[in-house]
Amino acid sequence: MATLADITVSGAINVLSAIIFLLAFAILRLQPLNDRVYFPKWYLKGVRGSPSRSGALVRRVVNLDFRSYIRFLNWMPEALKMPEPELIDHAGLDYAVYLRIYLMGLKIFVPITFLALAILVPVNYTNNALEAVKMVADVTASDIDKLSISNIPLKSRRFWTHIVMAYAFTFWTCYVLLREYEKVASMRLQFLSLERRRLDQFTVLVRNVPPDPDETVSELLEHFFLVNHPDHYLTHQVVCNANKLASLVKKKKKKQNWLDYYQLKYSRNQSQRPQMKTGFLGHFGGKVDAIDHHISEIEELSKEIEEERTRVLKDPKSIMPAAFVSFKTRWGAAVCAQTQQSRNPTLWLTEWAPEPRDVYWQNLAIPYMSLKVRRLIIGVAFLLLTFFFIIPIASVQALASIEGIEKRAPFLKSVIEIKFIKSVIQGFLPGIVLKLFLIFLPTILMIMSKFEGFISLSSLERRSATRNYIFLVINVFLGSILTGAAFEQLNSFIKQSANEIPKTIGVAVPMKATFFITYIMVDGWAGIAGEVLMLKPLIFYHLKNFLLVKTEKDREEAMNPGGLGFHTGEPRIQLYFLLGLVYATVTPVLLPFIIIFFAFAYLVFRHQIINVYNHEYESGAAFWPDVHGRIITGLVISQLALMGLLSTKEAAQSTPFLIALPVLTIWFHRFCNGRHKSAFVKYPLQEAMMKDTLERARDPNFNLKAYLHSAYVHPIFKGDDDDDDDEDDLSVEMETESVLVPTKRQSQRNTPVPSKISGGYSPSLPEAIKNGEL
């Protein structure tokens, strides 16, 4: 059990670490050599030039302007200067709304903290229940626990204060959530109405196109949409399975990077040509000339790529039963995306197409009918991963209790009892060990999401974020509380009677606040400071710049930091929401640590979004309903936890008054979703028609077909100029007018019987044309 002194040591270590990281960042960002690392977004936008290209050699590497070092903290106010509308234009709505999550945390917890510290802390502290419990059972407690609800005796009327505060905190949280939901929904609709023309606004992804023995996928698509959307269908682009081709191109690129490295190495020292081994990992096998070896491998790969490209273009089996279908208007696209296309609800499935840069092309080649099986497999795998991870969590909690270790490993007592070592073990080590355990979790969950078959980067990140949040709730929150409580009170559980065990657990649960305080300082203070330092990208950039970079394009690839990582950042934020809501009425002293996290993280990530992270896609803040739902989940968990805790305190008269809270909270969640969620999953036809009408009036001669030309061609066919012919072959549908073509299905030329495959009714095309129906 961490004491106040242990937490002080942990705070000192983490604050010192954060200061060191911030000072290192403040100095490194001023050096011309690192300018592309700390301001890559401005380079990618083409509005910033490298300061290391002119002047003396020393000035290209080191900043000799000492006045700039005096203003080394000016990045903080600079990060707050950009107004939100400008931030949306600069970084996109997704990133602007992501920052609002931190602001929402401050809006919720600052008033709650003032109330809790002013009312609940005095109520908790002016009791002596823990001292009385210690005399009966072997229960550990710290000075901080005396400020928690554990210090209130059984059947006390003071529990009414906690119940009233629980209602106040719930109503305030719901009020802020409602206002933010309204605000973000309004921002999304305004963003979609004011934004420039976008490819995905006119395009729908069609999946599970039924097979037809008489027509190709492309012909069947054109026939179906000319019949069922005659006034709005414009063109389509079938989806091809080019995964093998993409893998070969990626392999060739890696080989080319190694060739560039060895050629650069040889140009610097021409006395000896570089050698390499051809065996496992380059450490076994015979030696060969590295440059000649990679040239020959690249030539072989080029032949394989050409053969595979030809196969993809010519082989009908490479065409998937899916396509990106584009329409003449947003209204037409909205109608198609948001309606059922066939009598059979499993065929001709439509959804809004992601924007081209958001498409995860590999998963488009997965047969639609296999998705259910894949998701079942991953669901079981995730369940096993979540519950088996309890074992390392329990090990971490063992480190959190010096007393427990000493009881079972008395030979370590002389070392552990050294004051500083004891403080480090209890106040710092558990948090850092837990963080290390969680390092590879986002990567594992992202691999799982990809296996499930989601077809856009945004949906992959949202699914991974959901799983990450569930994992953190079960393992980091519930796992830490339950395993820690069981370990700390093991001796009491064995010796006391069965009816006393729930009481001991009720006292022990709030005691885990000390562990979470140390975790917040490690992850939310020092961790956020490490985020702005960007030590890993800094090292990687200079290694790539030294070993691989030859052209400006190579340099851009080396400095590109990628996206923010919604699937890693948002679940971490939600864990802090959960901790704050749970401990607001239980151990209010934890709340100031939460506020520091939200304020510091908002400042750091605002700077990173403005200067560093490249926006990989734009979903229009489609993730907000998930954010809202997870905060509601945390609120309900906090209410149930308080109910369970009070039940162990024998507060039979006051506990039933908490039953209404979860019910009201769930009703509030349903109300919010019913009122605002549709703005995030549907495009209002009124807005679509308004946008179309305005654009026709402003630009009546705009060539939409040219605008959509090859927009959804697989990027593997758009990489080089040499691929222009392939791109034209794939997008041949986009080069022809959308004219009516007679169907090759003989049975439907003479009879209006519905197709056995699609289940849809379509009259004979020649007869329909003759009758003026089309």
mmCIF file of N, CA, C and O in Angstrom, residues 295-357:
data_model
loop_
_atom_site.group_PDB
_atom_site.id
_atom_site.type_symbol
_atom_site.label_atom_id
_atom_site.label_comp_id
_atom_site.label_asym_id
_atom_site.label_seq_id
_atom_site.Cartn_x
_atom_site.Cartn_y
_atom_site.Cartn_z
ATOM 1 N N ILE A 295 20.402 -5.802 -57.057
ATOM 2 C CA ILE A 295 19.988 -5.453 -58.417
ATOM 3 C C ILE A 295 19.322 -6.644 -59.091
ATOM 4 O O ILE A 295 18.264 -6.522 -59.732
ATOM 5 N N SER A 296 19.921 -7.830 -58.941
ATOM 6 C CA SER A 296 19.331 -9.026 -59.553
ATOM 7 C C SER A 296 17.983 -9.375 -58.921
ATOM 8 O O SER A 296 17.038 -9.760 -59.629
ATOM 9 N N GLU A 297 17.872 -9.224 -57.592
ATOM 10 C CA GLU A 297 16.595 -9.509 -56.931
ATOM 11 C C GLU A 297 15.511 -8.525 -57.363
ATOM 12 O O GLU A 297 14.354 -8.906 -57.549
ATOM 13 N N ILE A 298 15.879 -7.260 -57.518
ATOM 14 C CA ILE A 298 14.911 -6.252 -57.955
ATOM 15 C C ILE A 298 14.446 -6.538 -59.380
ATOM 16 O O ILE A 298 13.265 -6.384 -59.715
ATOM 17 N N GLU A 299 15.362 -6.992 -60.237
ATOM 18 C CA GLU A 299 14.977 -7.340 -61.605
ATOM 19 C C GLU A 299 14.005 -8.513 -61.622
ATOM 20 O O GLU A 299 13.016 -8.509 -62.367
ATOM 21 N N GLU A 300 14.262 -9.524 -60.782
ATOM 22 C CA GLU A 300 13.345 -10.666 -60.700
ATOM 23 C C GLU A 300 11.976 -10.240 -60.177
ATOM 24 O O GLU A 300 10.929 -10.678 -60.680
ATOM 25 N N LEU A 301 11.991 -9.379 -59.151
ATOM 26 C CA LEU A 301 10.715 -8.893 -58.610
ATOM 27 C C LEU A 301 9.963 -8.067 -59.645
ATOM 28 O O LEU A 301 8.727 -8.128 -59.712
ATOM 29 N N SER A 302 10.667 -7.290 -60.437
ATOM 30 C CA SER A 302 10.014 -6.481 -61.475
ATOM 31 C C SER A 302 9.300 -7.379 -62.482
ATOM 32 O O SER A 302 8.182 -7.067 -62.920
ATOM 33 N N LYS A 303 9.922 -8.507 -62.837
ATOM 34 C CA LYS A 303 9.268 -9.451 -63.756
ATOM 35 C C LYS A 303 8.025 -10.054 -63.103
ATOM 36 O O LYS A 303 6.973 -10.165 -63.739
ATOM 37 N N GLU A 304 8.144 -10.446 -61.829
ATOM 38 C CA GLU A 304 6.987 -11.003 -61.125
ATOM 39 C C GLU A 304 5.860 -9.986 -61.027
ATOM 40 O O GLU A 304 4.681 -10.327 -61.175
ATOM 41 N N ILE A 305 6.221 -8.729 -60.765
ATOM 42 C CA ILE A 305 5.206 -7.670 -60.642
ATOM 43 C C ILE A 305 4.480 -7.472 -61.966
ATOM 44 O O ILE A 305 3.251 -7.330 -61.997
ATOM 45 N N GLU A 306 5.223 -7.493 -63.055
ATOM 46 C CA GLU A 306 4.595 -7.309 -64.365
ATOM 47 C C GLU A 306 3.656 -8.463 -64.683
ATOM 48 O O GLU A 306 2.552 -8.265 -65.197
ATOM 49 N N GLU A 307 4.078 -9.687 -64.367
ATOM 50 C CA GLU A 307 3.223 -10.845 -64.611
ATOM 51 C C GLU A 307 1.960 -10.789 -63.750
ATOM 52 O O GLU A 307 0.855 -11.080 -64.234
ATOM 53 N N GLU A 308 2.130 -10.414 -62.481
ATOM 54 C CA GLU A 308 0.978 -10.343 -61.589
ATOM 55 C C GLU A 308 0.037 -9.221 -61.997
ATOM 56 O O GLU A 308 -1.194 -9.367 -61.941
ATOM 57 N N ARG A 309 0.590 -8.095 -62.439
ATOM 58 C CA ARG A 309 -0.241 -6.988 -62.895
ATOM 59 C C ARG A 309 -1.084 -7.406 -64.107
ATOM 60 O O ARG A 309 -2.279 -7.104 -64.197
ATOM 61 N N THR A 310 -0.470 -8.118 -65.025
ATOM 62 C CA THR A 310 -1.196 -8.600 -66.206
ATOM 63 C C THR A 310 -2.303 -9.562 -65.796
ATOM 64 O O THR A 310 -3.419 -9.510 -66.324
ATOM 65 N N ARG A 311 -1.990 -10.443 -64.839
ATOM 66 C CA ARG A 311 -2.999 -11.397 -64.388
ATOM 67 C C ARG A 311 -4.194 -10.700 -63.750
ATOM 68 O O ARG A 311 -5.348 -11.049 -64.014
ATOM 69 N N VAL A 312 -3.912 -9.706 -62.901
ATOM 70 C CA VAL A 312 -4.996 -8.983 -62.234
ATOM 71 C C VAL A 312 -5.888 -8.288 -63.252
ATOM 72 O O VAL A 312 -7.119 -8.270 -63.124
ATOM 73 N N LEU A 313 -5.277 -7.719 -64.290
ATOM 74 C CA LEU A 313 -6.045 -6.980 -65.291
ATOM 75 C C LEU A 313 -6.862 -7.893 -66.195
ATOM 76 O O LEU A 313 -7.930 -7.501 -66.669
ATOM 77 N N LYS A 314 -6.377 -9.113 -66.423
ATOM 78 C CA LYS A 314 -7.019 -9.976 -67.413
ATOM 79 C C LYS A 314 -7.854 -11.100 -66.805
ATOM 80 O O LYS A 314 -8.799 -11.573 -67.437
ATOM 81 N N ASP A 315 -7.521 -11.534 -65.595
ATOM 82 C CA ASP A 315 -8.187 -12.689 -65.005
ATOM 83 C C ASP A 315 -9.502 -12.289 -64.355
ATOM 84 O O ASP A 315 -9.518 -11.486 -63.412
ATOM 85 N N PRO A 316 -10.635 -12.823 -64.813
ATOM 86 C CA PRO A 316 -11.926 -12.471 -64.189
ATOM 87 C C PRO A 316 -12.014 -12.865 -62.717
ATOM 88 O O PRO A 316 -12.775 -12.266 -61.952
ATOM 89 N N LYS A 317 -11.223 -13.874 -62.307
ATOM 90 C CA LYS A 317 -11.274 -14.309 -60.911
ATOM 91 C C LYS A 317 -10.692 -13.270 -59.952
ATOM 92 O O LYS A 317 -10.929 -13.344 -58.749
ATOM 93 N N SER A 318 -9.915 -12.330 -60.477
ATOM 94 C CA SER A 318 -9.357 -11.289 -59.616
ATOM 95 C C SER A 318 -10.364 -10.179 -59.323
ATOM 96 O O SER A 318 -10.115 -9.326 -58.474
ATOM 97 N N ILE A 319 -11.485 -10.178 -60.047
ATOM 98 C CA ILE A 319 -12.531 -9.176 -59.814
ATOM 99 C C ILE A 319 -13.427 -9.637 -58.674
ATOM 100 O O ILE A 319 -13.990 -10.729 -58.702
ATOM 101 N N MET A 320 -13.555 -8.796 -57.661
ATOM 102 C CA MET A 320 -14.363 -9.127 -56.493
ATOM 103 C C MET A 320 -15.816 -8.695 -56.707
ATOM 104 O O MET A 320 -16.092 -7.764 -57.493
ATOM 105 N N PRO A 321 -16.764 -9.339 -56.026
ATOM 106 C CA PRO A 321 -18.180 -8.931 -56.151
ATOM 107 C C PRO A 321 -18.471 -7.669 -55.347
ATOM 108 O O PRO A 321 -19.331 -7.638 -54.464
ATOM 109 N N ALA A 322 -17.724 -6.623 -55.642
ATOM 110 C CA ALA A 322 -17.879 -5.341 -54.945
ATOM 111 C C ALA A 322 -17.427 -4.232 -55.884
ATOM 112 O O ALA A 322 -16.658 -4.474 -56.829
ATOM 113 N N ALA A 323 -17.899 -3.019 -55.623
ATOM 114 C CA ALA A 323 -17.551 -1.901 -56.499
ATOM 115 C C ALA A 323 -17.829 -0.577 -55.797
ATOM 116 O O ALA A 323 -18.644 -0.499 -54.869
ATOM 117 N N PHE A 324 -17.123 0.441 -56.249
ATOM 118 C CA PHE A 324 -17.410 1.815 -55.843
ATOM 119 C C PHE A 324 -18.281 2.437 -56.932
ATOM 120 O O PHE A 324 -17.840 2.593 -58.074
ATOM 121 N N VAL A 325 -19.510 2.755 -56.580
ATOM 122 C CA VAL A 325 -20.474 3.296 -57.542
ATOM 123 C C VAL A 325 -20.644 4.789 -57.277
ATOM 124 O O VAL A 325 -20.936 5.189 -56.145
ATOM 125 N N SER A 326 -20.469 5.597 -58.321
ATOM 126 C CA SER A 326 -20.560 7.051 -58.185
ATOM 127 C C SER A 326 -21.829 7.564 -58.842
ATOM 128 O O SER A 326 -22.305 7.008 -59.845
ATOM 129 N N PHE A 327 -22.362 8.649 -58.282
ATOM 130 C CA PHE A 327 -23.623 9.214 -58.727
ATOM 131 C C PHE A 327 -23.433 10.669 -59.150
ATOM 132 O O PHE A 327 -22.446 11.308 -58.796
ATOM 133 N N LYS A 328 -24.402 11.157 -59.911
ATOM 134 C CA LYS A 328 -24.314 12.518 -60.425
ATOM 135 C C LYS A 328 -24.519 13.562 -59.340
ATOM 136 O O LYS A 328 -24.076 14.704 -59.482
ATOM 137 N N THR A 329 -25.199 13.173 -58.265
ATOM 138 C CA THR A 329 -25.512 14.123 -57.191
ATOM 139 C C THR A 329 -25.272 13.477 -55.836
ATOM 140 O O THR A 329 -25.260 12.246 -55.708
ATOM 141 N N ARG A 330 -25.106 14.313 -54.836
ATOM 142 C CA ARG A 330 -25.022 13.813 -53.463
ATOM 143 C C ARG A 330 -26.341 13.188 -53.042
ATOM 144 O O ARG A 330 -26.366 12.221 -52.280
ATOM 145 N N TRP A 331 -27.428 13.774 -53.511
ATOM 146 C CA TRP A 331 -28.758 13.275 -53.171
ATOM 147 C C TRP A 331 -28.916 11.827 -53.646
ATOM 148 O O TRP A 331 -29.402 10.968 -52.905
ATOM 149 N N GLY A 332 -28.499 11.562 -54.880
ATOM 150 C CA GLY A 332 -28.595 10.210 -55.407
ATOM 151 C C GLY A 332 -27.733 9.237 -54.633
ATOM 152 O O GLY A 332 -28.141 8.099 -54.361
ATOM 153 N N ALA A 333 -26.538 9.666 -54.255
ATOM 154 C CA ALA A 333 -25.654 8.808 -53.475
ATOM 155 C C ALA A 333 -26.244 8.540 -52.096
ATOM 156 O O ALA A 333 -26.166 7.416 -51.576
ATOM 157 N N ALA A 334 -26.849 9.567 -51.479
ATOM 158 C CA ALA A 334 -27.432 9.405 -50.150
ATOM 159 C C ALA A 334 -28.602 8.427 -50.173
ATOM 160 O O ALA A 334 -28.750 7.591 -49.278
ATOM 161 N N VAL A 335 -29.430 8.514 -51.204
ATOM 162 C CA VAL A 335 -30.560 7.594 -51.323
ATOM 163 C C VAL A 335 -30.061 6.160 -51.452
ATOM 164 O O VAL A 335 -30.576 5.242 -50.804
ATOM 165 N N CYS A 336 -29.045 5.946 -52.282
ATOM 166 C CA CYS A 336 -28.535 4.599 -52.493
ATOM 167 C C CYS A 336 -27.858 4.059 -51.229
ATOM 168 O O CYS A 336 -28.062 2.904 -50.859
ATOM 169 N N ALA A 337 -27.052 4.885 -50.571
ATOM 170 C CA ALA A 337 -26.285 4.417 -49.416
ATOM 171 C C ALA A 337 -27.172 4.106 -48.220
ATOM 172 O O ALA A 337 -26.798 3.280 -47.381
ATOM 173 N N GLN A 338 -28.320 4.750 -48.121
ATOM 174 C CA GLN A 338 -29.138 4.662 -46.915
ATOM 175 C C GLN A 338 -30.441 3.898 -47.129
ATOM 176 O O GLN A 338 -31.370 4.005 -46.326
ATOM 177 N N THR A 339 -30.521 3.111 -48.223
ATOM 178 C CA THR A 339 -31.722 2.320 -48.494
ATOM 179 C C THR A 339 -31.334 0.898 -48.870
ATOM 180 O O THR A 339 -30.207 0.624 -49.265
ATOM 181 N N GLN A 340 -32.302 -0.014 -48.755
ATOM 182 C CA GLN A 340 -32.094 -1.408 -49.164
ATOM 183 C C GLN A 340 -32.324 -1.518 -50.656
ATOM 184 O O GLN A 340 -33.328 -1.045 -51.192
ATOM 185 N N GLN A 341 -31.415 -2.192 -51.361
ATOM 186 C CA GLN A 341 -31.439 -2.206 -52.819
ATOM 187 C C GLN A 341 -32.181 -3.397 -53.410
ATOM 188 O O GLN A 341 -32.572 -3.360 -54.569
ATOM 189 N N SER A 342 -32.359 -4.456 -52.654
ATOM 190 C CA SER A 342 -32.923 -5.685 -53.207
ATOM 191 C C SER A 342 -33.890 -6.308 -52.223
ATOM 192 O O SER A 342 -33.877 -6.002 -51.026
ATOM 193 N N ARG A 343 -34.748 -7.196 -52.748
ATOM 194 C CA ARG A 343 -35.644 -7.947 -51.865
ATOM 195 C C ARG A 343 -34.854 -8.786 -50.871
ATOM 196 O O ARG A 343 -35.264 -8.968 -49.736
ATOM 197 N N ASN A 344 -33.760 -9.321 -51.342
ATOM 198 C CA ASN A 344 -32.887 -10.129 -50.478
ATOM 199 C C ASN A 344 -31.953 -9.187 -49.719
ATOM 200 O O ASN A 344 -31.084 -8.546 -50.323
ATOM 201 N N PRO A 345 -32.114 -9.075 -48.403
ATOM 202 C CA PRO A 345 -31.318 -8.086 -47.651
ATOM 203 C C PRO A 345 -29.837 -8.434 -47.534
ATOM 204 O O PRO A 345 -29.068 -7.637 -46.999
ATOM 205 N N THR A 346 -29.441 -9.615 -48.023
ATOM 206 C CA THR A 346 -28.025 -9.980 -47.962
ATOM 207 C C THR A 346 -27.292 -9.709 -49.269
ATOM 208 O O THR A 346 -26.089 -9.961 -49.361
ATOM 209 N N LEU A 347 -27.995 -9.208 -50.295
ATOM 210 C CA LEU A 347 -27.389 -8.920 -51.592
ATOM 211 C C LEU A 347 -27.450 -7.423 -51.890
ATOM 212 O O LEU A 347 -28.284 -6.706 -51.340
ATOM 213 N N TRP A 348 -26.553 -6.970 -52.732
ATOM 214 C CA TRP A 348 -26.492 -5.569 -53.143
ATOM 215 C C TRP A 348 -26.451 -4.654 -51.909
ATOM 216 O O TRP A 348 -27.236 -3.718 -51.765
ATOM 217 N N LEU A 349 -25.534 -4.946 -51.005
ATOM 218 C CA LEU A 349 -25.403 -4.181 -49.765
ATOM 219 C C LEU A 349 -24.664 -2.874 -50.047
ATOM 220 O O LEU A 349 -23.595 -2.877 -50.674
ATOM 221 N N THR A 350 -25.222 -1.781 -49.593
ATOM 222 C CA THR A 350 -24.628 -0.474 -49.870
ATOM 223 C C THR A 350 -24.303 0.255 -48.574
ATOM 224 O O THR A 350 -24.982 0.110 -47.565
ATOM 225 N N GLU A 351 -23.231 1.016 -48.616
ATOM 226 C CA GLU A 351 -22.842 1.879 -47.518
ATOM 227 C C GLU A 351 -22.032 3.032 -48.102
ATOM 228 O O GLU A 351 -21.534 2.945 -49.227
ATOM 229 N N TRP A 352 -21.910 4.096 -47.338
ATOM 230 C CA TRP A 352 -21.102 5.217 -47.803
ATOM 231 C C TRP A 352 -19.662 4.752 -48.019
ATOM 232 O O TRP A 352 -19.089 4.069 -47.179
ATOM 233 N N ALA A 353 -19.098 5.127 -49.150
ATOM 234 C CA ALA A 353 -17.708 4.783 -49.422
ATOM 235 C C ALA A 353 -16.791 5.664 -48.579
ATOM 236 O O ALA A 353 -17.039 6.861 -48.431
ATOM 237 N N PRO A 354 -15.745 5.111 -48.017
ATOM 238 C CA PRO A 354 -14.754 5.959 -47.354
ATOM 239 C C PRO A 354 -14.062 6.829 -48.410
ATOM 240 O O PRO A 354 -14.071 6.497 -49.604
ATOM 241 N N GLU A 355 -13.488 7.928 -47.979
ATOM 242 C CA GLU A 355 -12.698 8.687 -48.934
ATOM 243 C C GLU A 355 -11.505 7.842 -49.379
ATOM 244 O O GLU A 355 -11.066 6.953 -48.640
ATOM 245 N N PRO A 356 -10.966 8.064 -50.578
ATOM 246 C CA PRO A 356 -9.927 7.169 -51.114
ATOM 247 C C PRO A 356 -8.744 6.946 -50.181
ATOM 248 O O PRO A 356 -8.246 5.829 -50.069
ATOM 249 N N ARG A 357 -8.292 7.964 -49.482
ATOM 250 C CA ARG A 357 -7.138 7.784 -48.599
ATOM 251 C C ARG A 357 -7.510 7.038 -47.318
ATOM 252 O O ARG A 357 -6.628 6.630 -46.557
#
